[in-house]
mmCIF file of C-alpha atoms in Angstrom:
data_model
loop_
_atom_site.group_PDB
_atom_site.id
_atom_site.type_symbol
_atom_site.label_atom_id
_atom_site.label_comp_id
_atom_site.label_asym_id
_atom_site.label_seq_id
_atom_site.Cartn_x
_atom_site.Cartn_y
_atom_site.Cartn_z
ATOM 1 C CA MET A 1 0.219 0.062 -0.009
ATOM 2 C CA GLU A 2 1.286 3.608 -0.414
ATOM 3 C CA PRO A 3 1.892 5.127 2.799
ATOM 4 C CA THR A 4 -1.379 7.628 4.222
ATOM 5 C CA THR A 5 -0.298 10.344 6.097
ATOM 6 C CA VAL A 6 -1.915 11.972 8.835
ATOM 7 C CA VAL A 7 -1.917 15.468 10.486
ATOM 8 C CA ALA A 8 -2.845 13.978 14.438
ATOM 9 C CA VAL A 9 -3.775 16.005 17.436
ATOM 10 C CA ASP A 10 -4.318 15.863 21.323
ATOM 11 C CA ILE A 11 -5.488 18.162 23.111
ATOM 12 C CA GLY A 12 -5.560 17.845 27.021
ATOM 13 C CA GLY A 13 -6.614 19.992 29.540
ATOM 14 C CA THR A 14 -2.381 20.821 30.207
ATOM 15 C CA LYS A 15 -1.259 20.507 25.985
ATOM 16 C CA ILE A 16 -2.248 20.655 22.802
ATOM 17 C CA ALA A 17 0.047 17.797 21.088
ATOM 18 C CA CYS A 18 0.208 17.691 16.463
ATOM 19 C CA GLY A 19 2.285 15.768 14.585
ATOM 20 C CA LEU A 20 2.589 13.227 11.922
ATOM 21 C CA VAL A 21 0.966 10.110 11.789
ATOM 22 C CA THR A 22 2.337 7.812 8.723
ATOM 23 C CA PHE A 23 0.481 4.429 8.294
ATOM 24 C CA THR A 24 3.705 2.428 6.100
ATOM 25 C CA GLY A 25 1.524 -0.533 5.403
ATOM 26 C CA GLU A 26 3.973 -2.381 7.354
ATOM 27 C CA GLY A 27 4.172 -2.181 11.550
ATOM 28 C CA VAL A 28 3.205 0.743 13.425
ATOM 29 C CA PRO A 29 2.781 4.198 12.110
ATOM 30 C CA VAL A 30 5.542 6.484 12.187
ATOM 31 C CA VAL A 31 4.883 9.454 14.266
ATOM 32 C CA GLU A 32 6.663 12.066 13.790
ATOM 33 C CA SER A 33 7.452 15.666 13.379
ATOM 34 C CA VAL A 34 5.293 16.559 16.769
ATOM 35 C CA GLU A 35 4.808 19.877 17.945
ATOM 36 C CA ARG A 36 3.352 20.982 21.289
ATOM 37 C CA VAL A 37 2.036 23.714 23.134
ATOM 38 C CA PRO A 38 0.460 25.189 26.518
ATOM 39 C CA THR A 39 -3.378 24.294 26.163
ATOM 40 C CA ASN A 40 -3.794 27.434 29.087
ATOM 41 C CA PRO A 41 -7.328 26.528 29.319
ATOM 42 C CA LEU A 42 -9.031 28.366 31.378
ATOM 43 C CA ARG A 43 -9.005 31.091 28.177
ATOM 44 C CA GLY A 44 -11.709 29.519 26.505
ATOM 45 C CA GLY A 45 -13.117 27.431 23.884
ATOM 46 C CA LYS A 46 -12.907 29.856 21.096
ATOM 47 C CA ALA A 47 -8.225 30.695 21.564
ATOM 48 C CA VAL A 48 -8.270 26.091 22.754
ATOM 49 C CA LEU A 49 -9.419 26.309 19.062
ATOM 50 C CA ALA A 50 -7.647 28.825 17.157
ATOM 51 C CA ASP A 51 -4.214 27.091 18.340
ATOM 52 C CA VAL A 52 -5.937 23.932 17.370
ATOM 53 C CA ILE A 53 -6.602 25.580 13.992
ATOM 54 C CA ALA A 54 -2.446 27.272 14.207
ATOM 55 C CA ALA A 55 -1.018 23.188 15.243
ATOM 56 C CA VAL A 56 -3.169 21.943 12.079
ATOM 57 C CA GLU A 57 -1.854 24.003 9.287
ATOM 58 C CA GLY A 58 2.076 24.794 11.083
ATOM 59 C CA ALA A 59 1.941 20.633 10.853
ATOM 60 C CA VAL A 60 0.405 20.689 7.392
ATOM 61 C CA ALA A 61 3.384 22.877 5.741
ATOM 62 C CA ARG A 62 6.032 20.813 7.818
ATOM 63 C CA SER A 63 4.628 16.762 6.068
ATOM 64 C CA PRO A 64 6.992 16.467 3.315
ATOM 65 C CA ARG A 65 4.284 14.493 1.839
ATOM 66 C CA PRO A 66 0.660 14.945 1.325
ATOM 67 C CA VAL A 67 -1.716 15.021 4.084
ATOM 68 C CA ALA A 68 -4.893 13.072 3.909
ATOM 69 C CA GLY A 69 -6.884 14.806 6.257
ATOM 70 C CA VAL A 70 -7.237 15.503 9.893
ATOM 71 C CA GLY A 71 -7.648 12.839 13.428
ATOM 72 C CA ILE A 72 -8.150 15.228 16.297
ATOM 73 C CA SER A 73 -8.407 13.914 19.717
ATOM 74 C CA THR A 74 -9.793 15.745 23.069
ATOM 75 C CA GLY A 75 -10.843 16.270 26.500
ATOM 76 C CA GLY A 76 -14.344 15.953 26.722
ATOM 77 C CA VAL A 77 -17.198 14.189 25.346
ATOM 78 C CA VAL A 78 -17.754 13.745 22.225
ATOM 79 C CA ASP A 79 -20.041 12.951 19.365
ATOM 80 C CA PRO A 80 -17.828 11.020 16.790
ATOM 81 C CA ARG A 81 -20.902 11.667 14.095
ATOM 82 C CA THR A 82 -20.239 14.969 13.778
ATOM 83 C CA GLY A 83 -17.471 16.020 15.588
ATOM 84 C CA ASP A 84 -18.717 17.929 18.761
ATOM 85 C CA ILE A 85 -17.838 18.801 21.914
ATOM 86 C CA THR A 86 -21.429 17.592 23.742
ATOM 87 C CA TYR A 87 -19.838 17.552 27.577
ATOM 88 C CA ALA A 88 -16.377 19.169 29.156
ATOM 89 C CA ASN A 89 -15.829 19.380 32.540
ATOM 90 C CA GLU A 90 -13.843 22.346 34.849
ATOM 91 C CA MET A 91 -10.745 21.476 33.521
ATOM 92 C CA MET A 92 -11.888 22.700 29.753
ATOM 93 C CA PRO A 93 -14.000 25.966 30.957
ATOM 94 C CA GLY A 94 -16.404 27.039 27.470
ATOM 95 C CA TRP A 95 -15.437 23.331 25.437
ATOM 96 C CA SER A 96 -18.811 22.049 25.702
ATOM 97 C CA GLY A 97 -20.690 22.915 22.859
ATOM 98 C CA THR A 98 -17.303 23.183 20.662
ATOM 99 C CA PRO A 99 -17.940 21.854 16.858
ATOM 100 C CA LEU A 100 -14.462 20.587 17.479
ATOM 101 C CA GLY A 101 -15.227 18.883 13.344
ATOM 102 C CA THR A 102 -16.852 21.023 11.177
ATOM 103 C CA ALA A 103 -14.126 24.480 12.589
ATOM 104 C CA VAL A 104 -11.225 22.592 11.323
ATOM 105 C CA GLU A 105 -12.076 21.318 8.305
ATOM 106 C CA GLU A 106 -13.550 25.065 7.351
ATOM 107 C CA ALA A 107 -10.333 26.479 8.687
ATOM 108 C CA CYS A 108 -8.143 23.982 7.462
ATOM 109 C CA GLY A 109 -10.130 22.595 3.778
ATOM 110 C CA LEU A 110 -8.351 19.195 5.210
ATOM 111 C CA PRO A 111 -11.276 16.763 6.726
ATOM 112 C CA CYS A 112 -11.079 15.434 9.716
ATOM 113 C CA ARG A 113 -12.447 12.861 12.719
ATOM 114 C CA VAL A 114 -13.027 13.424 16.176
ATOM 115 C CA LEU A 115 -12.595 11.065 19.419
ATOM 116 C CA ASN A 116 -11.906 11.341 23.330
ATOM 117 C CA ASP A 117 -8.640 11.460 24.133
ATOM 118 C CA VAL A 118 -9.358 8.318 25.958
ATOM 119 C CA HIS A 119 -10.903 5.894 23.040
ATOM 120 C CA ALA A 120 -8.082 7.735 21.165
ATOM 121 C CA HIS A 121 -5.926 6.420 23.552
ATOM 122 C CA ALA A 122 -7.650 3.320 23.672
ATOM 123 C CA LEU A 123 -8.216 2.290 20.397
ATOM 124 C CA GLY A 124 -3.930 2.980 19.341
ATOM 125 C CA GLU A 125 -2.892 0.850 22.597
ATOM 126 C CA ALA A 126 -5.695 -2.121 21.199
ATOM 127 C CA ARG A 127 -4.887 -2.289 17.974
ATOM 128 C CA TRP A 128 -1.100 -1.081 17.355
ATOM 129 C CA GLY A 129 -0.125 -1.902 20.748
ATOM 130 C CA GLY A 130 -0.674 -3.927 24.592
ATOM 131 C CA GLY A 131 -3.828 -4.554 23.232
ATOM 132 C CA ARG A 132 -2.633 -6.635 19.695
ATOM 133 C CA GLY A 133 -3.860 -10.120 19.620
ATOM 134 C CA TYR A 134 -6.297 -9.534 22.445
ATOM 135 C CA GLU A 135 -10.315 -9.728 20.633
ATOM 136 C CA SER A 136 -11.782 -7.518 24.448
ATOM 137 C CA VAL A 137 -9.339 -4.945 26.200
ATOM 138 C CA LEU A 138 -9.853 -2.319 28.814
ATOM 139 C CA VAL A 139 -7.813 0.084 28.247
ATOM 140 C CA VAL A 140 -6.909 2.661 31.733
ATOM 141 C CA ALA A 141 -5.908 6.354 31.422
ATOM 142 C CA VAL A 142 -4.604 7.189 34.964
ATOM 143 C CA GLY A 143 -2.727 9.981 35.283
ATOM 144 C CA THR A 144 -3.832 14.298 36.130
ATOM 145 C CA GLY A 145 -7.464 12.123 35.512
ATOM 146 C CA ILE A 146 -9.205 8.456 35.007
ATOM 147 C CA SER A 147 -10.681 7.359 32.315
ATOM 148 C CA GLY A 148 -11.409 3.848 30.414
ATOM 149 C CA ALA A 149 -12.612 2.376 27.087
ATOM 150 C CA ILE A 150 -13.662 -0.459 25.517
ATOM 151 C CA VAL A 151 -12.601 -2.114 22.863
ATOM 152 C CA ASP A 152 -14.726 -4.921 21.301
ATOM 153 C CA GLY A 153 -13.648 -6.178 18.262
ATOM 154 C CA GLY A 154 -10.943 -3.716 17.149
ATOM 155 C CA VAL A 155 -13.983 -1.616 17.393
ATOM 156 C CA LEU A 156 -14.653 1.455 20.625
ATOM 157 C CA SER A 157 -18.346 0.767 22.861
ATOM 158 C CA LEU A 158 -19.626 4.693 22.568
ATOM 159 C CA GLY A 159 -22.535 4.161 24.875
ATOM 160 C CA ALA A 160 -25.703 6.064 24.818
ATOM 161 C CA HIS A 161 -23.783 8.933 25.513
ATOM 162 C CA ASP A 162 -20.468 8.399 23.844
ATOM 163 C CA MET A 163 -18.906 8.199 27.415
ATOM 164 C CA ALA A 164 -18.756 3.941 28.047
ATOM 165 C CA GLY A 165 -15.879 3.187 29.605
ATOM 166 C CA ASN A 166 -16.126 5.661 32.155
ATOM 167 C CA VAL A 167 -14.598 3.917 34.962
ATOM 168 C CA GLY A 168 -12.527 7.036 36.770
ATOM 169 C CA HIS A 169 -16.394 8.102 37.389
ATOM 170 C CA MET A 170 -17.324 4.823 39.167
ATOM 171 C CA ALA A 171 -18.417 4.337 43.000
ATOM 172 C CA CYS A 172 -15.119 3.207 44.764
ATOM 173 C CA GLU A 173 -15.477 2.570 49.124
ATOM 174 C CA GLU A 174 -12.031 4.715 49.342
ATOM 175 C CA ALA A 175 -13.627 7.767 48.707
ATOM 176 C CA ALA A 176 -16.905 7.650 50.277
ATOM 177 C CA GLY A 177 -18.367 11.659 50.604
ATOM 178 C CA ILE A 178 -15.116 13.157 48.748
ATOM 179 C CA GLU A 179 -16.262 15.352 45.662
ATOM 180 C CA CYS A 180 -15.046 14.787 41.936
ATOM 181 C CA THR A 181 -14.242 16.987 39.495
ATOM 182 C CA CYS A 182 -17.857 16.749 37.559
ATOM 183 C CA GLY A 183 -19.846 17.139 40.737
ATOM 184 C CA ALA A 184 -20.648 13.706 41.690
ATOM 185 C CA VAL A 185 -19.412 12.667 45.009
ATOM 186 C CA GLY A 186 -17.687 9.399 45.059
ATOM 187 C CA HIS A 187 -15.843 9.047 42.193
ATOM 188 C CA LEU A 188 -12.187 6.908 41.741
ATOM 189 C CA GLU A 189 -10.874 10.039 40.410
ATOM 190 C CA SER A 190 -11.559 11.961 43.513
ATOM 191 C CA VAL A 191 -8.276 9.062 44.779
ATOM 192 C CA ALA A 192 -6.704 7.682 42.481
ATOM 193 C CA ALA A 193 -5.718 10.066 40.076
ATOM 194 C CA GLY A 194 -2.021 11.721 40.345
ATOM 195 C CA PRO A 195 -3.212 15.091 42.070
ATOM 196 C CA ALA A 196 -5.531 12.709 45.197
ATOM 197 C CA ILE A 197 -2.306 10.779 45.549
ATOM 198 C CA VAL A 198 -0.170 14.201 45.592
ATOM 199 C CA GLY A 199 -2.891 16.269 47.763
ATOM 200 C CA GLU A 200 -3.546 12.718 50.535
ATOM 201 C CA TYR A 201 0.153 12.654 50.889
ATOM 202 C CA VAL A 202 0.598 16.354 52.035
ATOM 203 C CA ARG A 203 -2.869 15.871 54.104
ATOM 204 C CA LEU A 204 -0.935 13.144 56.061
ATOM 205 C CA SER A 205 2.682 14.123 55.831
ATOM 206 C CA GLY A 206 2.212 18.168 56.807
ATOM 207 C CA ALA A 207 4.583 18.406 54.108
ATOM 208 C CA ASP A 208 3.894 20.155 50.028
ATOM 209 C CA THR A 209 7.861 19.999 49.078
ATOM 210 C CA ASP A 210 10.772 17.614 49.429
ATOM 211 C CA PRO A 211 13.266 17.855 50.900
ATOM 212 C CA GLU A 212 15.005 20.656 48.454
ATOM 213 C CA GLY A 213 11.977 22.434 48.287
ATOM 214 C CA ASN A 214 10.858 21.406 44.796
ATOM 215 C CA PRO A 215 6.783 20.872 45.417
ATOM 216 C CA VAL A 216 5.930 17.484 45.676
ATOM 217 C CA GLY A 217 4.657 15.455 42.865
ATOM 218 C CA GLY A 218 4.033 11.858 42.159
ATOM 219 C CA ALA A 219 7.879 10.641 41.370
ATOM 220 C CA TYR A 220 9.174 11.796 45.043
ATOM 221 C CA ILE A 221 6.518 10.511 46.803
ATOM 222 C CA SER A 222 7.116 7.259 44.409
ATOM 223 C CA ARG A 223 10.563 7.354 46.162
ATOM 224 C CA ALA A 224 9.711 7.928 49.442
ATOM 225 C CA ALA A 225 7.271 5.033 49.336
ATOM 226 C CA GLU A 226 9.754 2.200 48.534
ATOM 227 C CA GLU A 227 11.741 4.256 51.607
ATOM 228 C CA GLY A 228 9.036 3.178 53.900
ATOM 229 C CA ASP A 229 7.493 6.845 54.233
ATOM 230 C CA GLU A 230 4.575 5.881 55.862
ATOM 231 C CA ALA A 231 2.583 9.386 54.133
ATOM 232 C CA ALA A 232 3.710 7.835 51.234
ATOM 233 C CA VAL A 233 3.026 4.313 51.726
ATOM 234 C CA ALA A 234 -0.606 5.370 52.561
ATOM 235 C CA ALA A 235 -1.292 7.916 49.179
ATOM 236 C CA GLU A 236 -0.073 5.188 46.755
ATOM 237 C CA THR A 237 -1.875 2.132 49.359
ATOM 238 C CA ARG A 238 -5.357 4.255 48.302
ATOM 239 C CA SER A 239 -4.586 5.679 45.093
ATOM 240 C CA GLY A 240 -4.163 1.307 43.563
ATOM 241 C CA ARG A 241 -6.415 -0.344 45.737
ATOM 242 C CA ALA A 242 -9.512 2.093 44.790
ATOM 243 C CA LEU A 243 -8.547 1.620 41.205
ATOM 244 C CA GLY A 244 -7.416 -2.229 41.274
ATOM 245 C CA GLY A 245 -11.350 -2.610 43.174
ATOM 246 C CA VAL A 246 -12.743 -0.440 40.339
ATOM 247 C CA LEU A 247 -10.941 -2.734 37.564
ATOM 248 C CA ALA A 248 -12.160 -5.445 39.177
ATOM 249 C CA SER A 249 -16.012 -4.031 39.262
ATOM 250 C CA SER A 250 -15.257 -3.409 35.889
ATOM 251 C CA ALA A 251 -13.798 -7.282 34.592
ATOM 252 C CA ASN A 252 -16.179 -8.020 36.835
ATOM 253 C CA LEU A 253 -19.206 -6.391 34.105
ATOM 254 C CA ILE A 254 -17.650 -6.169 31.081
ATOM 255 C CA ASP A 255 -15.791 -9.267 30.965
ATOM 256 C CA PRO A 256 -12.674 -7.958 28.283
ATOM 257 C CA GLU A 257 -9.813 -10.413 27.950
ATOM 258 C CA ALA A 258 -7.084 -8.160 28.702
ATOM 259 C CA ILE A 259 -7.349 -4.676 30.773
ATOM 260 C CA ILE A 260 -4.517 -2.224 29.805
ATOM 261 C CA LEU A 261 -2.892 0.601 31.664
ATOM 262 C CA SER A 262 -1.688 3.927 30.981
ATOM 263 C CA GLY A 263 -0.363 7.084 32.628
ATOM 264 C CA SER A 264 2.377 8.744 34.894
ATOM 265 C CA VAL A 265 0.404 7.155 37.523
ATOM 266 C CA VAL A 266 1.255 4.113 36.509
ATOM 267 C CA GLN A 267 4.818 4.487 36.481
ATOM 268 C CA CYS A 268 4.457 3.801 40.005
ATOM 269 C CA GLY A 269 6.511 1.069 42.565
ATOM 270 C CA PRO A 270 6.035 -1.590 44.154
ATOM 271 C CA VAL A 271 3.906 -0.280 46.301
ATOM 272 C CA TRP A 272 1.303 1.567 44.211
ATOM 273 C CA HIS A 273 1.628 -1.673 41.726
ATOM 274 C CA ASP A 274 1.087 -4.073 45.046
ATOM 275 C CA ALA A 275 -2.249 -2.513 46.373
ATOM 276 C CA LEU A 276 -3.679 -2.635 43.267
ATOM 277 C CA ALA A 277 -3.043 -5.967 42.546
ATOM 278 C CA SER A 278 -4.475 -6.815 46.482
ATOM 279 C CA GLY A 279 -7.468 -4.433 45.537
ATOM 280 C CA TYR A 280 -8.284 -6.058 42.391
ATOM 281 C CA ALA A 281 -8.237 -9.932 44.003
ATOM 282 C CA ASP A 282 -10.280 -8.829 46.543
ATOM 283 C CA ARG A 283 -13.064 -7.122 44.824
ATOM 284 C CA ALA A 284 -12.456 -9.695 41.129
ATOM 285 C CA MET A 285 -14.342 -13.212 40.698
ATOM 286 C CA ALA A 286 -13.251 -15.956 39.689
ATOM 287 C CA PRO A 287 -13.431 -16.197 36.260
ATOM 288 C CA VAL A 288 -11.583 -12.928 36.141
ATOM 289 C CA ARG A 289 -9.781 -13.041 38.730
ATOM 290 C CA ASP A 290 -6.325 -14.031 36.693
ATOM 291 C CA LEU A 291 -7.158 -11.501 33.846
ATOM 292 C CA PRO A 292 -3.733 -10.130 32.338
ATOM 293 C CA VAL A 293 -3.246 -6.347 34.346
ATOM 294 C CA GLU A 294 -0.329 -4.976 31.613
ATOM 295 C CA ARG A 295 1.196 -1.651 30.910
ATOM 296 C CA GLY A 296 1.187 0.084 27.135
ATOM 297 C CA LEU A 297 3.437 0.463 24.876
ATOM 298 C CA LEU A 298 2.707 3.505 23.265
ATOM 299 C CA GLY A 299 3.590 5.339 25.853
ATOM 300 C CA ASP A 300 2.736 9.710 24.325
ATOM 301 C CA ASP A 301 2.220 8.967 21.333
ATOM 302 C CA ALA A 302 -0.889 6.460 21.840
ATOM 303 C CA PRO A 303 -3.918 9.134 21.625
ATOM 304 C CA LEU A 304 -1.951 10.190 18.373
ATOM 305 C CA ILE A 305 -1.594 7.250 16.386
ATOM 306 C CA GLY A 306 -5.309 5.967 17.725
ATOM 307 C CA ALA A 307 -6.524 9.376 16.333
ATOM 308 C CA ALA A 308 -5.116 8.738 13.007
ATOM 309 C CA GLU A 309 -6.232 5.317 12.341
ATOM 310 C CA HIS A 310 -9.372 6.307 13.930
ATOM 311 C CA PHE A 311 -9.531 8.738 10.542
ATOM 312 C CA VAL A 312 -8.192 6.039 8.063
ATOM 313 C CA LYS A 313 -10.677 3.366 9.517
ATOM 314 C CA ASP A 314 -13.168 4.520 11.848
ATOM 315 C CA GLY A 315 -12.954 3.351 15.526
ATOM 316 C CA TYR A 316 -16.143 2.799 16.226
ATOM 317 C CA GLY A 317 -17.023 1.217 13.353
ATOM 318 C CA ASP A 318 -21.175 1.563 11.239
ATOM 319 C CA LEU A 319 -22.586 4.732 13.600
ATOM 320 C CA SER A 320 -25.239 5.460 10.705
#
């Protein structure tokens, strides 16, 4: 087959990444010429959209080959039929209601397909990364927030409201009484995501800086946990057990062949991973207790590859 090059964009709460993804017909698609700019979402949806259009135009100009179109991965709930953002929480103020796909097509003169960022991540991992070889996978990204997606037969499960797989907003006992960023109470994200680990460590230890005076972050807490710091162990254990329990409940419900984990929190050390395994084992039914729970393989390229993949081969199948 002739190589196909797609401009791929990943729009998150902190940065916009835009590059070129080329499908050569041999192996994993090639990701190149990626540039990143801060999202600065508090400026509002129109300003973010203008930056996205500028990023696409820049990638087209950089491409050494003709560009077939644009694939976009974005935070928020997306209607993949239209490319509109139907819902975005307070992490992306003013993003809800943005006609993203139409606006990019009109401004750049290229066809465009849009999907949710975790759906893009999952599609990339399922078709080209850690999920290859499995018929059905649950892919969960754990970082600043937590979300997930279900891929069955190489196709994303969308759900009636375009938000299937949203494990970060499942209830868990560790989060009882804690308000989530979505406005509800008791959700996994509020105790297991990266900021929750840091917040719990600071609450328990009373220290918001490390010995060098730098703000406490996940890497420092992970090292401290391995060295036996009680506050660090408690913060990572709460996160890991909560996630493990929700993954078990998800496996009990949807019965995937494997669970693929990615995101910055997955880089935590053995304290977190042992807690996750314990939480999973305690709540998983026997048929799914030995389910493979593996790390993704594509890293930061996953949403870009997934967005481009969705452009060349619809990730949702027939939505008509």
